[in-house]
Coordinates of C-alpha atoms and ligand atoms in Angstrom, one line a residue:
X13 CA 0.0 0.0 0.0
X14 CA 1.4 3.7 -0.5
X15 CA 2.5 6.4 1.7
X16 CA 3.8 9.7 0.9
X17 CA 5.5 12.2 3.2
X18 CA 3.9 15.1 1.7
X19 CA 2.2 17.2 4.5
X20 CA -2.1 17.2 4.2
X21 CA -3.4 20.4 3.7
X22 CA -6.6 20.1 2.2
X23 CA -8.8 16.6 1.4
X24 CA -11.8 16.2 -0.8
X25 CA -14.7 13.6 0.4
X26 CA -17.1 11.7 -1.8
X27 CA -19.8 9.2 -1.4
X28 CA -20.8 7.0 -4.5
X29 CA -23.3 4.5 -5.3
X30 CA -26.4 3.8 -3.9
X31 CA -27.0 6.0 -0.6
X32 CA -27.0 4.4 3.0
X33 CA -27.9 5.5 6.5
X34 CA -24.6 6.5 8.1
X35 CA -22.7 8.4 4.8
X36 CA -23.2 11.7 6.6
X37 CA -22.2 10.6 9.8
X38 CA -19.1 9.6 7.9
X39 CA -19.1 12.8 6.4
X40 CA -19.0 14.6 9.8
X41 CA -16.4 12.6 11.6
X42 CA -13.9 13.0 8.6
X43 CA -14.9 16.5 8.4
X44 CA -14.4 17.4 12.2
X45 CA -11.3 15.0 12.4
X46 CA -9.3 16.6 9.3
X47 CA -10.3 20.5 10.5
X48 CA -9.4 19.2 13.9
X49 CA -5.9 18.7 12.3
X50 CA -5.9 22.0 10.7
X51 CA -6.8 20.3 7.4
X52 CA -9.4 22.1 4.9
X53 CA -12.1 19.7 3.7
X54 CA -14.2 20.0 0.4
X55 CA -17.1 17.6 -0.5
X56 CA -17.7 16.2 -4.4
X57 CA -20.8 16.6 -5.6
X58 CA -23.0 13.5 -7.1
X59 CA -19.9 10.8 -6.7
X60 CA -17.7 12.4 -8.9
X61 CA -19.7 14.0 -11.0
X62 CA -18.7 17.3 -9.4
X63 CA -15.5 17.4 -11.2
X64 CA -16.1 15.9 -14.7
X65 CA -19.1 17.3 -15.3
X66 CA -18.7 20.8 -13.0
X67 CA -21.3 22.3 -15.5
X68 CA -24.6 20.0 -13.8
X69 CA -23.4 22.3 -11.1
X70 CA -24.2 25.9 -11.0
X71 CA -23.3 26.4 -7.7
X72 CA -20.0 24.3 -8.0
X73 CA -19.5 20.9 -8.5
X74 CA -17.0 21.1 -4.8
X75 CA -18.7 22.0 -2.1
X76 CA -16.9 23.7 0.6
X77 CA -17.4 21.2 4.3
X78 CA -17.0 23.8 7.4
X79 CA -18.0 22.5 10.6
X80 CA -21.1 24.5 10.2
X81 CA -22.0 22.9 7.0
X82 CA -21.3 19.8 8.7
X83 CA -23.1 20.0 12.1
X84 CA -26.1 18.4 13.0
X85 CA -26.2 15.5 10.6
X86 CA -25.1 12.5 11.8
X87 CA -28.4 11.0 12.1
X88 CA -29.8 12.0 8.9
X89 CA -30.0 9.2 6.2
X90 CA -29.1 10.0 2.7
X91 CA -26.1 12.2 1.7
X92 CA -25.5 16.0 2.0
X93 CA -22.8 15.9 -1.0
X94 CA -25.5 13.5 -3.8
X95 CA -24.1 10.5 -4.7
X96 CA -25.0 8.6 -7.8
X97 CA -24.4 4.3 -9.3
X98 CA -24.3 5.6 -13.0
X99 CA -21.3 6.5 -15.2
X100 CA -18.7 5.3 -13.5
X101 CA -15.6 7.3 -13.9
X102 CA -14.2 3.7 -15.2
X103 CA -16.7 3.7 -18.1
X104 CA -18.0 7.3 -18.4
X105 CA -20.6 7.8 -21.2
X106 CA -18.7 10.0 -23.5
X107 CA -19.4 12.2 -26.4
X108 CA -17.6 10.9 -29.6
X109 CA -16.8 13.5 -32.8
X110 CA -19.0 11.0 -35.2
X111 CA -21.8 11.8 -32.7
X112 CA -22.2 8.2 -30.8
X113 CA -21.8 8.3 -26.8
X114 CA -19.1 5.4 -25.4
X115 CA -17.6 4.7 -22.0
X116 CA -14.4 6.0 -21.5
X117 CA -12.0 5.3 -18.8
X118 CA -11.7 8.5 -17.4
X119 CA -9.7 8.0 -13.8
X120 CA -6.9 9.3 -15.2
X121 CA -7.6 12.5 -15.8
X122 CA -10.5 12.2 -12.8
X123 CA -7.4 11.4 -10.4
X124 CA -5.5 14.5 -12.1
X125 CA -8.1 17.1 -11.4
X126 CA -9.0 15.8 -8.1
X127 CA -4.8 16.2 -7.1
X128 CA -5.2 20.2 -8.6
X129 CA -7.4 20.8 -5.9
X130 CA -6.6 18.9 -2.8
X131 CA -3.5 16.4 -1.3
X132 CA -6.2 13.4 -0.5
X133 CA -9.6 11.7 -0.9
X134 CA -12.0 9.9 1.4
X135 CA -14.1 8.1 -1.0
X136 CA -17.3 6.6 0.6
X137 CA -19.0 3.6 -1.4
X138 CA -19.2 0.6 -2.1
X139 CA -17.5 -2.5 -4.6
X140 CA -17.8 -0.3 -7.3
X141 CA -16.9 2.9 -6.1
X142 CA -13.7 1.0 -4.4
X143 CA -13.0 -0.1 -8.0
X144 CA -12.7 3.4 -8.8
X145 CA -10.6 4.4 -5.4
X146 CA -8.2 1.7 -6.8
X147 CA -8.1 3.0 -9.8
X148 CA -7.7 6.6 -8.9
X149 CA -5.3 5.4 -6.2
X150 CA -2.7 4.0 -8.8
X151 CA -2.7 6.9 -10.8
X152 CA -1.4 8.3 -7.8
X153 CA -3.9 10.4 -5.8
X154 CA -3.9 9.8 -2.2
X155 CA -7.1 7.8 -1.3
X156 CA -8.3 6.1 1.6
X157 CA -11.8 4.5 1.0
X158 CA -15.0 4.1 3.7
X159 CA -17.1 0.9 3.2
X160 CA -20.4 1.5 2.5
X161 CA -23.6 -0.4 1.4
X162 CA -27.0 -1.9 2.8
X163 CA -25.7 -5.3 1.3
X164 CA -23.0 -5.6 3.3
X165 CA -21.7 -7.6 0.5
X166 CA -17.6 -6.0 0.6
X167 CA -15.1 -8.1 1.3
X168 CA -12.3 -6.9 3.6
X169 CA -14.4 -5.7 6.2
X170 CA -16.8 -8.2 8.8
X171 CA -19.6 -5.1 8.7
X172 CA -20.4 -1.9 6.4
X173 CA -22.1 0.8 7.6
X174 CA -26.1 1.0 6.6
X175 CA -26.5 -3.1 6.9
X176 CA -27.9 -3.3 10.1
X177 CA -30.3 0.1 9.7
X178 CA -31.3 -2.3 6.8
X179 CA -31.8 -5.5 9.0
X180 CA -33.9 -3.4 11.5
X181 CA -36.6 -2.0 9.3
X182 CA -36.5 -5.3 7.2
X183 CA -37.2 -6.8 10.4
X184 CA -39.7 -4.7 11.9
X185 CA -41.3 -5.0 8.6
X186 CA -41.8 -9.3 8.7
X187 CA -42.9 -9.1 12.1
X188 CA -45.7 -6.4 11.3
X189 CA -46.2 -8.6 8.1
X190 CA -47.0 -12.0 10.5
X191 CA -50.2 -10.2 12.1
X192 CA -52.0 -9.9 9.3
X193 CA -50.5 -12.7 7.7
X194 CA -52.0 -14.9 10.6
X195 CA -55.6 -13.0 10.3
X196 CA -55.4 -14.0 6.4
X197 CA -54.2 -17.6 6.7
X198 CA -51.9 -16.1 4.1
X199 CA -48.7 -16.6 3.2
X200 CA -46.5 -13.4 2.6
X201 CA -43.9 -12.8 0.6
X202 CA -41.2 -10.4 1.5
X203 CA -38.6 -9.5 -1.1
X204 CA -35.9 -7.6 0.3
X205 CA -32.8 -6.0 -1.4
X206 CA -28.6 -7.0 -1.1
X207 CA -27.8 -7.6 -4.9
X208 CA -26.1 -11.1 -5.1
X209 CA -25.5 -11.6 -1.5
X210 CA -28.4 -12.5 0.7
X211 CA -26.7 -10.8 3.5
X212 CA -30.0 -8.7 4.6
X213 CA -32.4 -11.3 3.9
X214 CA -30.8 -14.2 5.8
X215 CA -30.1 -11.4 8.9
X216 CA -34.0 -10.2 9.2
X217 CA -35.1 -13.5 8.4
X218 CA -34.0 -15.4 11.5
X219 CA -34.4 -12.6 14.0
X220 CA -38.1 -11.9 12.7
X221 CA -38.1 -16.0 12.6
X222 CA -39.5 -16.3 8.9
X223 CA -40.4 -19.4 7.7
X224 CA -38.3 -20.0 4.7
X225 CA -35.5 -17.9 3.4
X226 CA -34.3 -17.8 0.2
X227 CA -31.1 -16.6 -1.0
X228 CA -28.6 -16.0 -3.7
X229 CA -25.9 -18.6 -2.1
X230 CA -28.3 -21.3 -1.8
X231 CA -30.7 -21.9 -5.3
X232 CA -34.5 -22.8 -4.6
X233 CA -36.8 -25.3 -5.3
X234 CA -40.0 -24.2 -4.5
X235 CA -41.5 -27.5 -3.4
X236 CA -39.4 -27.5 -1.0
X237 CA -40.7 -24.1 0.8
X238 CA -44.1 -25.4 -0.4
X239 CA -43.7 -28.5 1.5
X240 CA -43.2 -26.2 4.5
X241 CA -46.0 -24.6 4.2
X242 CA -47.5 -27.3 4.0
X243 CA -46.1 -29.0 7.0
X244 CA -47.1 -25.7 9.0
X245 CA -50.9 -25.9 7.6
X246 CA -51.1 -29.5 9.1
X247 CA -50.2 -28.3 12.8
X248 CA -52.5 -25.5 12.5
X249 CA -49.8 -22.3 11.5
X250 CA -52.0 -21.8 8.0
X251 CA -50.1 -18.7 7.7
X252 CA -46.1 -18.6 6.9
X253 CA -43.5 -15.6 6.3
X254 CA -40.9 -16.4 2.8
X255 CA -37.9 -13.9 3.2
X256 CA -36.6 -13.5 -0.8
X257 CA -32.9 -12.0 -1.5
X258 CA -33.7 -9.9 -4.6
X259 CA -30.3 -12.1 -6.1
X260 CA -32.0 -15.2 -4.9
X261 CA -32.9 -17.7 -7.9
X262 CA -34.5 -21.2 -8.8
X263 CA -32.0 -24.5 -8.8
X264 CA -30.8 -24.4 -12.7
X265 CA -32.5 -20.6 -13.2
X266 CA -31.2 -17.4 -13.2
X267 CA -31.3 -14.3 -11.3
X268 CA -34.5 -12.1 -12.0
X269 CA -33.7 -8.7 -13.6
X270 CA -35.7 -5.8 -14.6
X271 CA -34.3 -3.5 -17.9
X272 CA -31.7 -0.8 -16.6
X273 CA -31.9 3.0 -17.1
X274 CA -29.4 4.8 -19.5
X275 CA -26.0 4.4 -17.9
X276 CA -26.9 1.1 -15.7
X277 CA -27.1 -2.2 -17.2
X278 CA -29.6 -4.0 -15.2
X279 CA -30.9 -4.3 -11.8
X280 CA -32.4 -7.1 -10.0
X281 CA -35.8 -7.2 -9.1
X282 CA -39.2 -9.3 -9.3
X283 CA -38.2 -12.5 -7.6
X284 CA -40.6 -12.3 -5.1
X285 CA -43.7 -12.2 -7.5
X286 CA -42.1 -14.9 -9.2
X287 CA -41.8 -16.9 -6.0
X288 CA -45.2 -15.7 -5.0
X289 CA -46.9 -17.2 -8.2
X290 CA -45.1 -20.4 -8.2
X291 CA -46.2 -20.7 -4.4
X292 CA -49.7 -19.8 -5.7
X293 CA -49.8 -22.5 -7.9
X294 CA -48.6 -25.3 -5.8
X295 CA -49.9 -24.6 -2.4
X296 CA -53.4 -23.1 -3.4
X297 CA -53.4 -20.3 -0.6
X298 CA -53.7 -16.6 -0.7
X299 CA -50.1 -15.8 -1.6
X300 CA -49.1 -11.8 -1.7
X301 CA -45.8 -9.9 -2.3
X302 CA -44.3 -6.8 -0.3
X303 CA -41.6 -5.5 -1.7
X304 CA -39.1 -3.6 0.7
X305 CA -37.0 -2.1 -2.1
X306 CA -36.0 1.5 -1.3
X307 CA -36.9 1.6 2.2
X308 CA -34.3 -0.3 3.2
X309 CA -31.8 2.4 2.4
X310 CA -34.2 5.3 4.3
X311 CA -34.6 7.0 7.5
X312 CA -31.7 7.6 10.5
X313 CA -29.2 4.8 11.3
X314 CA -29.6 3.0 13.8
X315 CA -27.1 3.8 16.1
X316 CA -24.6 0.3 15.7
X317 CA -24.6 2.2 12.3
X318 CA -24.0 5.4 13.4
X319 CA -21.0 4.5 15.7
X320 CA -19.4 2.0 12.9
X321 CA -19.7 5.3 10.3
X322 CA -18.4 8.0 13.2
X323 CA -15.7 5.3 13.3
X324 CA -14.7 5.1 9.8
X325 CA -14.5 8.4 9.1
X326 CA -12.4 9.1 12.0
X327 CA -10.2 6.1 11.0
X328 CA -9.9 7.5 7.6
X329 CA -8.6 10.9 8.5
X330 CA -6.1 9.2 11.5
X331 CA -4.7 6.4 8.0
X332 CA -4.3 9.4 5.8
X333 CA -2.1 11.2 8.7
X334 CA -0.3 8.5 9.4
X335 CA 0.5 8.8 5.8
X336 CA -1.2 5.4 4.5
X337 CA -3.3 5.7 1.3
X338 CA -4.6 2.4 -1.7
X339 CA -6.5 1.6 1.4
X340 CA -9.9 0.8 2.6
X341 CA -10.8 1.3 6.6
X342 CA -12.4 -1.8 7.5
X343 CA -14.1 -3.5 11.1
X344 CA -12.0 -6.2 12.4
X345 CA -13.5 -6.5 15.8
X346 CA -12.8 -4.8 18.1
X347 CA -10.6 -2.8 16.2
X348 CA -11.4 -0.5 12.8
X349 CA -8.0 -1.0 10.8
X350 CA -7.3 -0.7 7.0
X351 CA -7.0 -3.5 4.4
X352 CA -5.4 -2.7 0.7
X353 CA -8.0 -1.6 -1.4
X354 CA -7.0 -4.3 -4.0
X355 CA -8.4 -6.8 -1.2
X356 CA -11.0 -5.0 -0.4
X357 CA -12.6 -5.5 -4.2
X358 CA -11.0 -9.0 -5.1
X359 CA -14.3 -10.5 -4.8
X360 CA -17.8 -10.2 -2.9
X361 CA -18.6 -11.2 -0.2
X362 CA -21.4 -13.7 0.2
X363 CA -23.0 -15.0 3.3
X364 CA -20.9 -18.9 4.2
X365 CA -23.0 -21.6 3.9
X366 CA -21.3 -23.0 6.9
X367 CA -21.8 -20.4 9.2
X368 CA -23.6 -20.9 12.2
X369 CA -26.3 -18.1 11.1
X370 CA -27.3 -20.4 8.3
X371 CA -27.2 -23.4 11.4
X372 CA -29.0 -21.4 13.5
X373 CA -32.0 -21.4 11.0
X374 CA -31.7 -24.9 10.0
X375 CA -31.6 -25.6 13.8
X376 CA -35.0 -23.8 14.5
X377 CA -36.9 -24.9 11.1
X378 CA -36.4 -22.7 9.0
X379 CA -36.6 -23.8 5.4
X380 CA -33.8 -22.1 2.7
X381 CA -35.6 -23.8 -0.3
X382 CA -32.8 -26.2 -0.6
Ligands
F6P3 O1 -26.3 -1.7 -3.4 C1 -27.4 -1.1 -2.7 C2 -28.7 -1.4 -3.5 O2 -29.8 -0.9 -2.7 C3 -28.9 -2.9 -3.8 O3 -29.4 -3.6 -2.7 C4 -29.9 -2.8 -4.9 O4 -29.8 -3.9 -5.7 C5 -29.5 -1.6 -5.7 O5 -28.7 -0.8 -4.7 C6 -30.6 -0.7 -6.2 O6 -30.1 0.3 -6.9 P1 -31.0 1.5 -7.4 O7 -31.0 2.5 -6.3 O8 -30.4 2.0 -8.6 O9 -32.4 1.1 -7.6

């Protein structure tokens, strides 16, 4: 990983990709950390859209971070700087002369223009926007990067911050879903988000105590969660909870994916009708779908979150003073430490089949559709 001896003057801060609850308590602990040191702080605008495409931005694509601009907002979800999972500054939809658009690698100059303005970056996000620390990092800007996502799906790091704001509403959501479940008789259906890790959906499944829980790491068969239900209706539970990873998919099918907007390729989505339908069809009982999509990523972190993103921010500002940067803060309990940022996005991280989560659900019942 590098170092440089060059004294920190002034960093810039961005957060990229989908939003979490925690980015702007990350925000504020880097901010007050690095003035603290005597640093000056500015924040990027929309991921990096801020600097290669300053004219979205009327009122300046950096955005000065004083303590004042920076006070009071620890608990508030979302982000004060924008953030955005299109045009990745590895693939940037770019104007040709012949008139076609085509995505252009443009960290390079992205890593120049950053380095014009400040000595260092924090960048908050998640696999892909560490892709694009890496890359900015060996073009040789300073960066030190936060984990960041709901899907808690980074490798590197045991937790990232917005996962268990995530797991809380999901699970406060499946246990007001087993009231009127039980008044129905009905079985529910409860697709949650976490990409291609079923991180989330395995988490607020056993502590809401679904009744099956499907995920990306373990392919379905439906008869199996039908024979659950099943088993259930015979002692009298003629209701049942189905927890479905929006990455989760049938034994020899593939992942369910809705078209993407300009920019994106594809998103996941529509599993859990799926799964509702085919549970329709074989168990014969009022089946219906809730979809938690975007909620998940809503409202104030809880405050594990709020702590873990206080902590990385912190973190990130004490690595770039101790004159570490190619690095991502990470939780190793007890500790937060750093891991290269070339481990940090080898590969994702999905949930171990062996762990004793999975056990613990197996232990008490609960079917994974396998
Ligand atoms: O990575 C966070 C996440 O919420 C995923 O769980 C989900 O698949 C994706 O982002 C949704 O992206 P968008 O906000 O573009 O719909």
């Amino acid at each position: 990983m590098a170092t440089s001896g060059n004294p920190i003057r002034r960093i810039a801060i961005s957060t990229g990709g989908g939003d979490a609850p925690g980015l702007n308590a990350v925000i504020r602990a880097a901010v007050v950390s690095a003035l603290n040191r005597g640093w000056e702080c500015v924040g990027i605008r929309d991921g990096y859209d801020g600097v290669l495409t300053p004219e979205r931005f009327p009122e300046g694509g950096l955005i000065p971070l004083t303590a004042d601009r920076v006070r009071g907002i620890t608990h508030l979800g979302g982000t004060i700087l924008g953030t955005t999972n299109k045009n990745s500054p590895l693939a940037f939809p770019t104007p040709q002369p012949d008139g076609s658009v085509v995505p252009v690698d443009r960290t390079a100059e992205l890593a120049e223009r950053i380095g014009e303005n400040v000595d260092a970056l924090i960048a908050i996000g998640g696999d892909g926007s560490m892709e694009i620390a890496h890359a900015l990092s060996r073009h040789g800007l300073r960066v030190v990067g936060v984990p960041k996502t709901i899907d808690n799906d980074l490798d590197g790091t045991v937790l990232t911050f917005g996962f268990l704001t995530a797991v809380a509403f999901a699970t406060e959501c499946l246990d007001r879903l087993h009231s009127t479940a039980e008044a129905h008789d009905r079985v529910m259906v409860v697709e949650v988000m976490g990409r291609y890790a079923g991180w989330i959906a395995m988490s607020a499944g056993i502590a809401a105590t679904a009744d099956a829980i499907l995920i990306p790491e373990i392919p379905f068969d439906l008869t199996s969660v039908a024979r659950k239900i099943a088993e259930r209706d015979r002692i009298g539970r003629r209701f049942s909870i189905v927890v479905v990873a929006e990455g989760a998919y049938p034994k020899g099918g593939e992942h369910s994916l809705v078209p993407g907007e300009p920019g994106r390729i594809e998103r996941l989505g529509g599993i859990g009708e799926k799964v509702a339908e085919g549970l329709r069809a074989t168990t014969g009982k009022d089946v219906r779908t809730v979809v938690l999509g975007h909620l998940l990523r809503g409202g104030t972190p809880v405050p594990m979150d709020r702590l873990l993103a206080l902590r990385f921010g912190a973190a990130a500002v004490r690595t770039l003073a101790e004159n570490h940067c190619g690095v991502m803060v990470a939780l190793d309990p007890p500790e937060v430490k750093y891991v290269p940022l070339d481990v940090a996005t080898r590969r994702m991280k999905a949930v171990p089949l062996d762990c004793d989560t999975i056990q613990t659900g197996r232990d008490m019942g609960i079917s994974f559709g396998d």
